[in-house]
Coordinates of C-alpha atoms and ligand atoms in Angstrom, one line a residue:
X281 CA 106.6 120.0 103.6
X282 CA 104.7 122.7 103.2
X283 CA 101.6 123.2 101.1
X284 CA 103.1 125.7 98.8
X285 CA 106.7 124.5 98.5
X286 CA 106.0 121.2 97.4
X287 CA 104.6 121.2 94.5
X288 CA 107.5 120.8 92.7
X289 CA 109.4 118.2 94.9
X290 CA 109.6 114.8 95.7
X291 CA 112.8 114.6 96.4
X292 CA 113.2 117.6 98.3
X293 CA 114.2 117.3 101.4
X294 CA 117.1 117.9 103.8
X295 CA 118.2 120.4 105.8
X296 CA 120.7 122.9 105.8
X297 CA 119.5 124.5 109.1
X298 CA 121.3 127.1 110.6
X299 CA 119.9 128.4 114.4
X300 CA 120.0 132.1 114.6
X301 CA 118.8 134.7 116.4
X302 CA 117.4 137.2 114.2
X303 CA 117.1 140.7 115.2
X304 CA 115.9 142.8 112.3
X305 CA 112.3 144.0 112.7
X306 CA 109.7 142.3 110.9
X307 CA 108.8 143.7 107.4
X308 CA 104.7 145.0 107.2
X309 CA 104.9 143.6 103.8
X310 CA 103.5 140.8 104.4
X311 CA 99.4 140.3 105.0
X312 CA 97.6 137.6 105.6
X313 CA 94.8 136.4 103.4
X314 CA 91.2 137.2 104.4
X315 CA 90.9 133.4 105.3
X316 CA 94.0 133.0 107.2
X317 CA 92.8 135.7 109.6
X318 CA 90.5 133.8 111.7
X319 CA 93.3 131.2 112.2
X320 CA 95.8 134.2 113.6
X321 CA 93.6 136.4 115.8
X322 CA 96.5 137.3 118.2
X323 CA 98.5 140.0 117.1
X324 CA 101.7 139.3 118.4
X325 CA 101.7 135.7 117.0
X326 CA 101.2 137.5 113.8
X327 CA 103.9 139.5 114.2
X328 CA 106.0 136.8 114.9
X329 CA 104.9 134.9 111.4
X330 CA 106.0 137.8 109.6
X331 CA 109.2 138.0 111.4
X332 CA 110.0 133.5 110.4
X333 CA 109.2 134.3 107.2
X334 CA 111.5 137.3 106.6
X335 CA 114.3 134.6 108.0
X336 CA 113.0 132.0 106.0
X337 CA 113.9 133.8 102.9
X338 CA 117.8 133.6 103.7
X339 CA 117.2 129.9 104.8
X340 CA 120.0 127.4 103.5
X341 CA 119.3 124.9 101.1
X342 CA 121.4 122.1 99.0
X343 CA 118.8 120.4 96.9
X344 CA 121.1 119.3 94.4
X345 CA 118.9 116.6 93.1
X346 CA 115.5 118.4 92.7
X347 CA 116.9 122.1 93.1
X348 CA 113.7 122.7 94.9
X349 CA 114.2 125.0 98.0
X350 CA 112.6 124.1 101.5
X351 CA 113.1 127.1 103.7
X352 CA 111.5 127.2 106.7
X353 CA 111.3 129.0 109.8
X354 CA 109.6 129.8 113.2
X355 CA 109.5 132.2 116.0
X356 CA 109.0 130.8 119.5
X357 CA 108.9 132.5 122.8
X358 CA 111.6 131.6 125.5
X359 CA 111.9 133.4 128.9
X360 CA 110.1 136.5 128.0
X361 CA 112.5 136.6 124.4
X362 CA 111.7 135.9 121.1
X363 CA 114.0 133.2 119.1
X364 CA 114.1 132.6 115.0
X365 CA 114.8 129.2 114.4
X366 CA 115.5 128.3 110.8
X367 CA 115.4 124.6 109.0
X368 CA 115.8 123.8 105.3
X369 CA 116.1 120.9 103.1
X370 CA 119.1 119.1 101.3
X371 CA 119.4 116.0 99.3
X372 CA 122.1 113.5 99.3
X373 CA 123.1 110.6 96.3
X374 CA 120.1 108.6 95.7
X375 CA 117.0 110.4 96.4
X376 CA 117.2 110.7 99.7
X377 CA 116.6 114.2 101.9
X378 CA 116.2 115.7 104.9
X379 CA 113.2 117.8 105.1
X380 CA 112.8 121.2 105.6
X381 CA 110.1 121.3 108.3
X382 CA 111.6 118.3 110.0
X383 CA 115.1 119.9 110.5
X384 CA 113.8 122.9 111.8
X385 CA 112.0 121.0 114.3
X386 CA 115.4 119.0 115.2
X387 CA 116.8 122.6 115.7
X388 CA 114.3 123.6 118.2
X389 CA 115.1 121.0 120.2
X390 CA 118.8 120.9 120.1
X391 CA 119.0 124.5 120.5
X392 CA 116.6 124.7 123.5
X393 CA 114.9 120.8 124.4
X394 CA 112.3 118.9 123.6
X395 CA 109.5 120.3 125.8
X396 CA 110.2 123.9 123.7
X397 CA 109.6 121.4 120.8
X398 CA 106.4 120.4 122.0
X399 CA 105.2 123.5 123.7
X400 CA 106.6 126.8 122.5
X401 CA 106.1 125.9 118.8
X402 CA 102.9 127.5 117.2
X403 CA 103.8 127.4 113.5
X404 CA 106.4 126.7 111.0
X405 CA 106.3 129.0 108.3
X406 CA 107.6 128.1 104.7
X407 CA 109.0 131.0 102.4
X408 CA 108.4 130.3 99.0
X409 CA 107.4 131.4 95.0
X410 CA 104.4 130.5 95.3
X411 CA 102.0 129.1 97.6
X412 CA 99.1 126.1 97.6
X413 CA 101.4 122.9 96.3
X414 CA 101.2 119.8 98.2
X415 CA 101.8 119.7 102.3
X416 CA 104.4 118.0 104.2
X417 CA 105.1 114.8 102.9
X418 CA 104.3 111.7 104.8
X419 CA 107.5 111.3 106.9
X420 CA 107.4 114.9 107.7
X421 CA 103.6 114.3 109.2
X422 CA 104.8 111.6 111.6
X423 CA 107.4 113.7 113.0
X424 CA 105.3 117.1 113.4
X425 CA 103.0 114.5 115.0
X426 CA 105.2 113.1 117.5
X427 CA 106.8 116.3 118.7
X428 CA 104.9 119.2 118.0
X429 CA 101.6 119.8 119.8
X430 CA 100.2 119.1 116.6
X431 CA 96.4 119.6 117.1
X432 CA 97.3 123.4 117.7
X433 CA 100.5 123.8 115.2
X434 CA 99.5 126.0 112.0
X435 CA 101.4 125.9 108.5
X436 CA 102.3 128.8 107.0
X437 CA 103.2 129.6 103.7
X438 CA 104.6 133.4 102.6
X439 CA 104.6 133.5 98.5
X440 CA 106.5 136.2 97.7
X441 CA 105.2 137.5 94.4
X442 CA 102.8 139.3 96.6
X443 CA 103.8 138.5 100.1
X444 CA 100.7 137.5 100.9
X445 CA 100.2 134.7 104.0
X446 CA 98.4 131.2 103.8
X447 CA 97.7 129.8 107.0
X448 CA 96.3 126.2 107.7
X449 CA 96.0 123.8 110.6
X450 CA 98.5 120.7 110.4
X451 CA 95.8 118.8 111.8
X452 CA 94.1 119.2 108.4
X453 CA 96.8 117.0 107.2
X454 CA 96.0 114.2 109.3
X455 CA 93.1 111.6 109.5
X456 CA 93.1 109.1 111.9
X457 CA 92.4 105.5 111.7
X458 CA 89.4 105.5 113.4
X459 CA 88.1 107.9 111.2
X460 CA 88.4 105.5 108.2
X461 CA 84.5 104.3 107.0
X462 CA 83.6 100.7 108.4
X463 CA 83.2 98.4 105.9
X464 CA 81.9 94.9 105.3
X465 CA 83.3 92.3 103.3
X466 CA 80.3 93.0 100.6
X467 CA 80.6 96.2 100.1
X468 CA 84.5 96.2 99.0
X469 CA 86.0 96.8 96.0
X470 CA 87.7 93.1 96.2
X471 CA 86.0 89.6 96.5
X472 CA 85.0 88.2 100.1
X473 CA 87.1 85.1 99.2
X474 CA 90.2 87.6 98.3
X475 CA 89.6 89.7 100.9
X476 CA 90.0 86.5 103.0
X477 CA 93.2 85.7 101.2
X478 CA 95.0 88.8 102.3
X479 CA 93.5 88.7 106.0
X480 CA 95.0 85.6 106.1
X481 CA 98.6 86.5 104.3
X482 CA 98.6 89.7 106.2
X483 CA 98.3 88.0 109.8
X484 CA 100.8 85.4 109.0
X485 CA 103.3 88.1 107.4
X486 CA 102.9 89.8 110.8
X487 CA 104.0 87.0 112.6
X488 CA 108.1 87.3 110.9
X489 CA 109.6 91.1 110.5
X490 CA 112.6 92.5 112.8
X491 CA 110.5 93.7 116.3
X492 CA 114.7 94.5 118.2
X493 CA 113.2 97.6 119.0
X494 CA 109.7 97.7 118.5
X495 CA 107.6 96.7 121.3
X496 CA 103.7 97.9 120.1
X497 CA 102.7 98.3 116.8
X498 CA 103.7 95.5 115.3
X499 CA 102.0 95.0 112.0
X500 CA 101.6 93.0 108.2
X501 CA 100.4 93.9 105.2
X502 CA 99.3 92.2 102.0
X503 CA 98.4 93.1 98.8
X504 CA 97.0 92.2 95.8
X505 CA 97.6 93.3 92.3
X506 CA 95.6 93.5 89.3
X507 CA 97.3 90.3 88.4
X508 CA 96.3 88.3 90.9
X509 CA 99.3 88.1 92.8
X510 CA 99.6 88.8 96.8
X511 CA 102.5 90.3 97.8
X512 CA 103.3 90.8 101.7
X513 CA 105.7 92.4 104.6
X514 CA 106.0 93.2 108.2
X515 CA 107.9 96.0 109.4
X516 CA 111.3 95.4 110.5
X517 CA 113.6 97.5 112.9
X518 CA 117.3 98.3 113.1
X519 CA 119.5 99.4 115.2
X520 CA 120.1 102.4 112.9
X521 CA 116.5 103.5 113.4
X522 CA 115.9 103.1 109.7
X523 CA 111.9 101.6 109.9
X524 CA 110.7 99.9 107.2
X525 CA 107.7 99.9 106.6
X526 CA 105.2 96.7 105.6
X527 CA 103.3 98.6 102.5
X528 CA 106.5 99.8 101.4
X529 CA 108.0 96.5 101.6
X530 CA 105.6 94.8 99.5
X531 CA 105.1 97.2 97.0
X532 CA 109.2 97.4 96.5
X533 CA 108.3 93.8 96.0
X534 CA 106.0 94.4 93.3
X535 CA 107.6 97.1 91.8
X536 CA 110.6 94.3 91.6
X537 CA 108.7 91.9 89.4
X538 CA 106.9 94.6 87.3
X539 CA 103.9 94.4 88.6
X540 CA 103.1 98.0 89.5
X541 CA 99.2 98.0 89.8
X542 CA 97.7 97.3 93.1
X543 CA 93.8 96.3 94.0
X544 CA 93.7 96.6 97.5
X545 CA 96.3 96.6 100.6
X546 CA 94.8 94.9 104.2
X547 CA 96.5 95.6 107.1
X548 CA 96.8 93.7 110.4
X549 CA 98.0 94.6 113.8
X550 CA 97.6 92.7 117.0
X551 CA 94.4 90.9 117.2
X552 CA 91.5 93.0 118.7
X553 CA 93.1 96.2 118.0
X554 CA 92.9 98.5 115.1
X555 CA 96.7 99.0 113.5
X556 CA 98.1 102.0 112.7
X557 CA 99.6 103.5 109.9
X558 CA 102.1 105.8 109.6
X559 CA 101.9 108.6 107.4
X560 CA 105.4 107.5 105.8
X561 CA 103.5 104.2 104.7
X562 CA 100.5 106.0 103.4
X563 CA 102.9 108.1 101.3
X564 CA 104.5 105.3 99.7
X565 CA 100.8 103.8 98.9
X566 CA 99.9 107.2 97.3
X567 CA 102.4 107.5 95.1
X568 CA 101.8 103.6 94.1
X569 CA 97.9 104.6 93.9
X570 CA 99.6 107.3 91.2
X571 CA 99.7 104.7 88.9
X572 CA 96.5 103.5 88.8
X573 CA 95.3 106.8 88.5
X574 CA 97.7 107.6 85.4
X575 CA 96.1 104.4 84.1
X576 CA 92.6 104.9 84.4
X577 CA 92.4 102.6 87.1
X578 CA 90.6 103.0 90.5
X579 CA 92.9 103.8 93.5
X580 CA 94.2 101.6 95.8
X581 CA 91.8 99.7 98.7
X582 CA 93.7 100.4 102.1
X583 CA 91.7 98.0 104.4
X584 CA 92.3 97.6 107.9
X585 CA 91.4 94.9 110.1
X586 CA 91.3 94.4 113.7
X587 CA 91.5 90.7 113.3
X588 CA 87.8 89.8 114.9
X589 CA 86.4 90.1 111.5
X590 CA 85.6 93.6 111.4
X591 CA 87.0 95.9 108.6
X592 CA 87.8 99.5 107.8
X593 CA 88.6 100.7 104.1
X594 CA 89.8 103.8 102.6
X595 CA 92.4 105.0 100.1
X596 CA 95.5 106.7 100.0
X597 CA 94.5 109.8 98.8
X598 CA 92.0 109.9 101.4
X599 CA 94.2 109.0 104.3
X600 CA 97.0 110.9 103.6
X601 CA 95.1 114.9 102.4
X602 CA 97.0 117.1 100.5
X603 CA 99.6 114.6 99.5
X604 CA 102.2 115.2 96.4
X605 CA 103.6 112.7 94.4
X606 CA 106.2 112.1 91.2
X607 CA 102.6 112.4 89.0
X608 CA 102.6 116.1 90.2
X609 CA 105.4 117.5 89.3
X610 CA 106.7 115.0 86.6
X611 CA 103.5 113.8 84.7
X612 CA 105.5 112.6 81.3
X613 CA 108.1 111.2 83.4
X614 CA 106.0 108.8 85.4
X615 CA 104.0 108.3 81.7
X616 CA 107.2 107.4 80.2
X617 CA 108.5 105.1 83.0
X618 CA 105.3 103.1 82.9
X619 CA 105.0 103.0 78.8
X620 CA 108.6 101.3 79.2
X621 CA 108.7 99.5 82.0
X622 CA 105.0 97.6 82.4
X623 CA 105.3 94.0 80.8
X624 CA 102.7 93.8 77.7
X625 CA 101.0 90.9 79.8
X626 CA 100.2 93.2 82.8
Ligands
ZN1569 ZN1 109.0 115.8 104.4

Protein backbone atom coordinates (compact mmCIF):
# COMPACT_ATOMS: atom_id res chain seq x y z
CA UNK A 1 0.00 0.00 0.00
CA UNK A 2 1.06 3.19 -0.16
CA UNK A 3 3.63 5.00 1.78
CA UNK A 4 1.34 7.37 3.45
CA UNK A 5 -1.84 5.21 3.90
CA UNK A 6 -0.34 2.62 5.75
CA UNK A 7 0.73 3.63 8.66
CA UNK A 8 -2.11 2.75 10.34
CA UNK A 9 -3.00 -0.68 8.75
CA UNK A 10 -2.19 -4.00 8.80
CA UNK A 11 -5.12 -5.27 8.00
CA UNK A 12 -6.16 -3.07 5.48
CA UNK A 13 -6.72 -4.21 2.51
CA UNK A 14 -9.47 -5.06 -0.02
CA UNK A 15 -11.05 -3.40 -2.63
CA UNK A 16 -14.15 -1.81 -3.24
CA UNK A 17 -13.12 -0.64 -6.79
CA UNK A 18 -15.43 0.93 -8.88
CA UNK A 19 -14.03 1.75 -12.78
CA UNK A 20 -15.13 5.17 -13.92
CA UNK A 21 -14.52 7.54 -16.15
CA UNK A 22 -14.13 10.71 -14.58
CA UNK A 23 -14.72 13.85 -16.29
CA UNK A 24 -14.35 16.81 -13.95
CA UNK A 25 -11.25 18.85 -14.47
CA UNK A 26 -8.41 18.45 -12.33
CA UNK A 27 -8.27 20.75 -9.18
CA UNK A 28 -4.78 23.18 -9.22
CA UNK A 29 -4.83 22.56 -5.53
CA UNK A 30 -2.68 20.16 -5.41
CA UNK A 31 1.38 20.79 -5.81
CA UNK A 32 3.95 18.62 -5.67
CA UNK A 33 6.74 18.82 -3.25
CA UNK A 34 10.11 20.36 -4.23
CA UNK A 35 11.53 16.72 -4.25
CA UNK A 36 8.84 15.03 -6.12
CA UNK A 37 9.40 17.36 -8.99
CA UNK A 38 12.31 15.90 -10.55
CA UNK A 39 10.44 12.53 -10.51
CA UNK A 40 7.37 14.29 -12.72
CA UNK A 41 9.04 16.50 -15.26
CA UNK A 42 6.21 16.03 -17.91
CA UNK A 43 3.50 18.23 -17.53
CA UNK A 44 0.72 16.31 -18.70
CA UNK A 45 1.61 13.25 -16.45
CA UNK A 46 1.31 15.81 -13.77
CA UNK A 47 -1.78 16.81 -14.66
CA UNK A 48 -3.03 13.45 -14.86
CA UNK A 49 -1.72 12.81 -10.93
CA UNK A 50 -3.81 15.58 -9.93
CA UNK A 51 -6.73 14.39 -11.80
CA UNK A 52 -6.31 10.19 -9.76
CA UNK A 53 -6.08 11.89 -6.90
CA UNK A 54 -9.22 14.14 -7.04
CA UNK A 55 -11.00 10.52 -7.90
CA UNK A 56 -9.22 8.84 -5.29
CA UNK A 57 -10.83 10.98 -2.72
CA UNK A 58 -14.46 9.43 -3.54
CA UNK A 59 -12.80 5.90 -3.72
CA UNK A 60 -14.89 3.09 -2.02
CA UNK A 61 -13.75 1.49 0.93
CA UNK A 62 -15.17 -1.30 3.56
CA UNK A 63 -12.45 -1.77 6.03
CA UNK A 64 -14.52 -2.84 8.71
CA UNK A 65 -11.84 -4.50 10.61
CA UNK A 66 -9.13 -1.76 10.65
CA UNK A 67 -11.43 1.25 9.39
CA UNK A 68 -8.32 2.35 7.60
CA UNK A 69 -9.15 3.69 4.05
CA UNK A 70 -7.11 2.54 0.96
CA UNK A 71 -8.17 4.79 -1.87
CA UNK A 72 -6.42 4.64 -4.85
CA UNK A 73 -6.40 5.78 -8.22
CA UNK A 74 -4.73 6.26 -11.68
CA UNK A 75 -5.00 7.94 -14.98
CA UNK A 76 -3.83 6.02 -18.01
CA UNK A 77 -3.84 6.97 -21.65
CA UNK A 78 -5.95 4.79 -24.16
CA UNK A 79 -6.40 5.68 -27.87
CA UNK A 80 -5.69 9.32 -27.62
CA UNK A 81 -8.33 9.43 -24.23
CA UNK A 82 -7.69 9.76 -20.78
CA UNK A 83 -9.29 6.96 -18.36
CA UNK A 84 -9.57 7.24 -14.22
CA UNK A 85 -9.35 3.94 -12.83
CA UNK A 86 -10.15 3.70 -9.20
CA UNK A 87 -9.22 0.63 -6.60
CA UNK A 88 -9.72 0.53 -2.80
CA UNK A 89 -9.34 -1.81 -0.04
CA UNK A 90 -11.94 -4.00 2.06
CA UNK A 91 -11.56 -6.50 4.76
CA UNK A 92 -13.50 -9.58 5.22
CA UNK A 93 -13.90 -12.03 8.78
CA UNK A 94 -10.57 -12.90 9.92
CA UNK A 95 -8.01 -10.39 8.90
CA UNK A 96 -8.01 -10.87 5.63
CA UNK A 97 -8.18 -7.94 2.71
CA UNK A 98 -7.92 -7.04 -0.55
CA UNK A 99 -5.57 -4.24 -1.15
CA UNK A 100 -6.13 -1.03 -2.39
CA UNK A 101 -3.28 -0.82 -5.02
CA UNK A 102 -3.72 -4.33 -6.05
CA UNK A 103 -7.54 -3.96 -7.01
CA UNK A 104 -6.91 -1.05 -8.83
CA UNK A 105 -4.44 -2.89 -10.79
CA UNK A 106 -7.09 -5.87 -11.35
CA UNK A 107 -9.34 -3.06 -12.63
CA UNK A 108 -7.05 -1.90 -15.26
CA UNK A 109 -6.84 -5.04 -16.67
CA UNK A 110 -10.40 -6.17 -16.59
CA UNK A 111 -11.53 -2.94 -17.88
CA UNK A 112 -9.06 -2.65 -20.70
CA UNK A 113 -6.21 -5.98 -20.72
CA UNK A 114 -3.27 -6.86 -19.37
CA UNK A 115 -0.84 -5.26 -21.80
CA UNK A 116 -2.71 -1.59 -20.61
CA UNK A 117 -1.66 -3.15 -17.17
CA UNK A 118 1.81 -3.41 -18.01
CA UNK A 119 2.21 -0.50 -20.35
CA UNK A 120 -0.14 2.40 -20.00
CA UNK A 121 0.27 2.48 -16.18
CA UNK A 122 2.74 5.21 -14.83
CA UNK A 123 1.59 5.63 -11.21
CA UNK A 124 -1.01 4.76 -8.77
CA UNK A 125 -1.76 7.54 -6.66
CA UNK A 126 -3.11 7.11 -2.96
CA UNK A 127 -5.50 9.86 -1.44
CA UNK A 128 -4.95 10.07 2.09
CA UNK A 129 -4.68 12.27 5.68
CA UNK A 130 -1.55 12.22 5.71
CA UNK A 131 1.34 11.10 3.87
CA UNK A 132 4.94 9.16 4.64
CA UNK A 133 3.48 5.76 6.54
CA UNK A 134 4.72 2.57 5.41
CA UNK A 135 4.57 1.36 1.50
CA UNK A 136 2.74 -1.33 -0.07
CA UNK A 137 2.72 -4.22 1.92
CA UNK A 138 4.56 -7.30 0.80
CA UNK A 139 1.80 -9.10 -1.31
CA UNK A 140 0.98 -5.84 -2.88
CA UNK A 141 4.95 -5.66 -4.06
CA UNK A 142 4.80 -8.95 -5.87
CA UNK A 143 1.77 -8.08 -7.73
CA UNK A 144 2.92 -4.41 -8.87
CA UNK A 145 6.03 -6.43 -9.78
CA UNK A 146 4.52 -8.93 -11.94
CA UNK A 147 2.21 -6.72 -13.88
CA UNK A 148 3.14 -3.32 -13.83
CA UNK A 149 6.27 -2.14 -15.57
CA UNK A 150 7.60 -1.69 -12.28
CA UNK A 151 11.09 -0.22 -12.82
CA UNK A 152 9.21 2.89 -14.22
CA UNK A 153 5.80 2.89 -11.98
CA UNK A 154 5.89 5.93 -9.39
CA UNK A 155 3.79 6.00 -5.96
CA UNK A 156 1.99 8.78 -5.17
CA UNK A 157 0.63 9.99 -2.18
CA UNK A 158 -1.90 13.35 -2.06
CA UNK A 159 -2.33 14.30 1.93
CA UNK A 160 -4.88 16.40 2.02
CA UNK A 161 -4.37 18.72 5.03
CA UNK A 162 -2.32 20.59 2.55
CA UNK A 163 -2.75 18.86 -0.74
CA UNK A 164 0.56 18.61 -1.20
CA UNK A 165 2.10 15.56 -3.55
CA UNK A 166 4.80 12.85 -2.58
CA UNK A 167 6.15 11.08 -5.30
CA UNK A 168 8.53 7.87 -5.13
CA UNK A 169 9.76 5.20 -7.37
CA UNK A 170 8.13 1.58 -6.56
CA UNK A 171 11.45 0.26 -7.41
CA UNK A 172 12.59 1.89 -4.18
CA UNK A 173 10.47 -0.71 -2.54
CA UNK A 174 12.24 -3.50 -3.92
CA UNK A 175 15.72 -5.22 -3.40
CA UNK A 176 16.68 -8.02 -5.21
CA UNK A 177 18.36 -11.17 -4.19
CA UNK A 178 21.33 -10.65 -5.73
CA UNK A 179 21.72 -7.57 -4.08
CA UNK A 180 21.85 -9.20 -0.64
CA UNK A 181 25.72 -9.00 0.90
CA UNK A 182 27.71 -12.35 0.34
CA UNK A 183 28.49 -13.92 3.35
CA UNK A 184 30.73 -16.67 4.77
CA UNK A 185 29.87 -19.04 7.30
CA UNK A 186 32.26 -17.00 9.80
CA UNK A 187 31.08 -14.01 9.57
CA UNK A 188 27.23 -14.89 10.50
CA UNK A 189 25.35 -14.08 13.24
CA UNK A 190 24.73 -18.06 13.89
CA UNK A 191 27.42 -20.92 14.44
CA UNK A 192 29.11 -22.74 11.28
CA UNK A 193 27.82 -26.01 12.81
CA UNK A 194 24.08 -24.41 13.05
CA UNK A 195 24.32 -22.86 9.97
CA UNK A 196 25.05 -26.37 8.70
CA UNK A 197 22.06 -27.68 10.50
CA UNK A 198 19.58 -25.49 8.74
CA UNK A 199 21.31 -25.93 5.19
CA UNK A 200 20.76 -29.28 5.68
CA UNK A 201 16.90 -29.14 7.19
CA UNK A 202 16.20 -26.49 4.53
CA UNK A 203 17.31 -28.75 1.45
CA UNK A 204 15.58 -31.72 2.83
CA UNK A 205 12.24 -29.62 3.62
CA UNK A 206 12.47 -28.60 -0.02
CA UNK A 207 12.35 -31.97 -1.14
CA UNK A 208 8.25 -32.51 0.33
CA UNK A 209 5.67 -29.26 -0.21
CA UNK A 210 2.66 -29.34 -2.90
CA UNK A 211 4.65 -28.33 -6.48
CA UNK A 212 0.54 -29.19 -8.69
CA UNK A 213 1.26 -26.07 -10.05
CA UNK A 214 4.54 -24.84 -9.52
CA UNK A 215 7.07 -25.78 -11.98
CA UNK A 216 10.33 -23.21 -10.92
CA UNK A 217 10.91 -21.87 -7.85
CA UNK A 218 10.59 -24.46 -5.70
CA UNK A 219 12.02 -23.81 -2.31
CA UNK A 220 12.62 -24.75 1.78
CA UNK A 221 13.22 -22.92 4.51
CA UNK A 222 14.50 -23.52 8.05
CA UNK A 223 14.73 -21.70 11.04
CA UNK A 224 16.07 -21.53 14.24
CA UNK A 225 14.86 -19.96 17.31
CA UNK A 226 16.44 -18.57 20.29
CA UNK A 227 15.62 -21.86 21.86
CA UNK A 228 17.36 -23.93 19.82
CA UNK A 229 14.71 -25.35 18.01
CA UNK A 230 14.63 -25.67 13.94
CA UNK A 231 11.48 -25.31 12.52
CA UNK A 232 10.96 -25.91 8.61
CA UNK A 233 8.54 -25.69 5.37
CA UNK A 234 8.33 -25.86 1.67
CA UNK A 235 5.86 -24.06 -0.26
CA UNK A 236 2.86 -25.79 -1.21
CA UNK A 237 0.28 -24.94 -4.14
CA UNK A 238 -3.39 -25.33 -4.59
CA UNK A 239 -5.59 -25.39 -7.00
CA UNK A 240 -7.22 -22.24 -5.49
CA UNK A 241 -4.09 -20.32 -6.06
CA UNK A 242 -3.67 -19.76 -2.33
CA UNK A 243 0.58 -20.03 -2.06
CA UNK A 244 1.90 -20.74 0.95
CA UNK A 245 4.73 -19.68 1.65
CA UNK A 246 7.93 -21.75 3.40
CA UNK A 247 8.92 -18.77 6.03
CA UNK A 248 5.46 -18.35 6.75
CA UNK A 249 4.86 -21.90 7.25
CA UNK A 250 7.55 -22.39 9.76
CA UNK A 251 7.10 -19.43 11.69
CA UNK A 252 3.08 -20.36 11.95
CA UNK A 253 4.84 -23.40 13.27
CA UNK A 254 6.70 -21.59 15.83
CA UNK A 255 4.23 -19.19 16.66
CA UNK A 256 2.06 -22.60 17.36
CA UNK A 257 4.35 -23.87 20.11
CA UNK A 258 5.17 -20.37 21.62
CA UNK A 259 8.26 -19.99 20.48
CA UNK A 260 8.13 -16.58 18.83
CA UNK A 261 11.83 -15.51 18.64
CA UNK A 262 13.80 -16.36 15.67
CA UNK A 263 17.87 -16.46 15.08
CA UNK A 264 18.19 -16.87 11.68
CA UNK A 265 16.00 -18.24 8.50
CA UNK A 266 18.26 -20.11 5.48
CA UNK A 267 16.65 -20.56 2.46
CA UNK A 268 17.18 -23.19 -0.34
CA UNK A 269 16.15 -23.36 -3.89
CA UNK A 270 17.32 -25.75 -6.52
CA UNK A 271 20.90 -26.50 -6.30
CA UNK A 272 23.22 -23.99 -8.10
CA UNK A 273 20.73 -21.35 -8.17
CA UNK A 274 20.07 -18.51 -5.92
CA UNK A 275 16.13 -18.80 -4.61
CA UNK A 276 13.91 -16.27 -4.48
CA UNK A 277 11.80 -14.72 -2.23
CA UNK A 278 8.78 -13.23 -2.48
CA UNK A 279 7.96 -10.07 -1.00
CA UNK A 280 4.81 -11.78 0.69
CA UNK A 281 7.39 -14.12 2.61
CA UNK A 282 9.62 -11.24 3.54
CA UNK A 283 6.61 -9.58 5.07
CA UNK A 284 5.66 -12.34 7.21
CA UNK A 285 9.56 -12.42 8.39
CA UNK A 286 9.32 -8.73 9.21
CA UNK A 287 6.65 -8.65 11.21
CA UNK A 288 8.19 -11.88 13.08
CA UNK A 289 11.62 -9.83 13.14
CA UNK A 290 9.03 -7.22 15.13
CA UNK A 291 9.48 -9.22 17.95
CA UNK A 292 12.80 -9.33 18.45
CA UNK A 293 13.05 -5.87 18.05
CA UNK A 294 10.22 -5.13 20.79
CA UNK A 295 12.54 -7.38 22.81
CA UNK A 296 15.72 -6.06 22.52
CA UNK A 297 16.80 -8.63 20.40
CA UNK A 298 18.79 -8.50 17.09
CA UNK A 299 16.57 -9.03 13.91
CA UNK A 300 16.15 -11.94 12.09
CA UNK A 301 19.26 -13.62 9.84
CA UNK A 302 17.59 -14.20 6.29
CA UNK A 303 20.42 -16.42 4.67
CA UNK A 304 20.26 -17.63 1.30
CA UNK A 305 22.02 -20.44 -0.19
CA UNK A 306 22.56 -21.60 -3.61
CA UNK A 307 23.35 -25.04 -2.33
CA UNK A 308 27.32 -25.19 -3.61
CA UNK A 309 28.26 -23.74 -0.34
CA UNK A 310 28.09 -20.20 -1.04
CA UNK A 311 25.82 -17.91 1.14
CA UNK A 312 24.01 -14.59 1.10
CA UNK A 313 22.58 -12.93 4.40
CA UNK A 314 20.46 -10.05 5.09
CA UNK A 315 17.37 -9.18 7.26
CA UNK A 316 13.95 -8.39 6.85
CA UNK A 317 13.95 -4.99 7.35
CA UNK A 318 16.49 -4.71 4.81
CA UNK A 319 14.89 -6.81 2.14
CA UNK A 320 11.70 -5.72 2.37
CA UNK A 321 12.31 -1.21 2.64
CA UNK A 322 9.71 0.73 3.94
CA UNK A 323 7.78 -2.18 5.46
CA UNK A 324 4.84 -1.74 8.21
CA UNK A 325 4.04 -4.01 10.66
CA UNK A 326 1.43 -4.64 13.90
CA UNK A 327 4.58 -2.90 16.00
CA UNK A 328 3.62 0.35 14.02
CA UNK A 329 0.46 0.98 14.47
CA UNK A 330 -0.32 -1.14 17.71
CA UNK A 331 2.87 -0.88 19.90
CA UNK A 332 0.97 -1.86 23.37
CA UNK A 333 -0.95 -4.35 21.64
CA UNK A 334 1.91 -6.42 20.25
CA UNK A 335 3.64 -5.57 24.04
CA UNK A 336 0.68 -7.03 25.63
CA UNK A 337 0.37 -10.15 23.35
CA UNK A 338 4.01 -11.05 24.02
CA UNK A 339 3.86 -10.16 28.01
CA UNK A 340 0.90 -12.87 27.93
CA UNK A 341 1.60 -15.25 25.60
CA UNK A 342 5.69 -16.04 25.74
CA UNK A 343 6.28 -19.13 28.13
CA UNK A 344 8.51 -17.86 31.28
CA UNK A 345 11.14 -20.57 29.97
CA UNK A 346 11.53 -18.82 26.57
ZN1 LIG B 1 -1.04 -4.74 0.10
Amino acid sequence: MKRTLFAATLLVIGVFAVFAVVTRPSTAAWHLTSESESLVPDAKLRSQIFRALDAAEHSGTDPSISHFKVRAATVITKDGEDHVVLGGNTEYELPEAIHGESSLLNHVTSQFDADTTRHAVRFVAFFGERCGAGASCGDCRDYQHATTDYAHLLIVCGQSSDHSVHVSRFADQLVDEEKFPPASPETLPISPGDLARLTASATEARLGGVTLFTSIRHTGAAGLSYTGKIYRSAGGDDAAFHYRFPIGGLLQQSATERDYFLRAIVVVGEKGQWPVVNYRDRQYGFESSSFNHETNRPPISLILTDGLGHYRATTFEAALPHAFSTADFMPEALHQFLQTHVPKSK
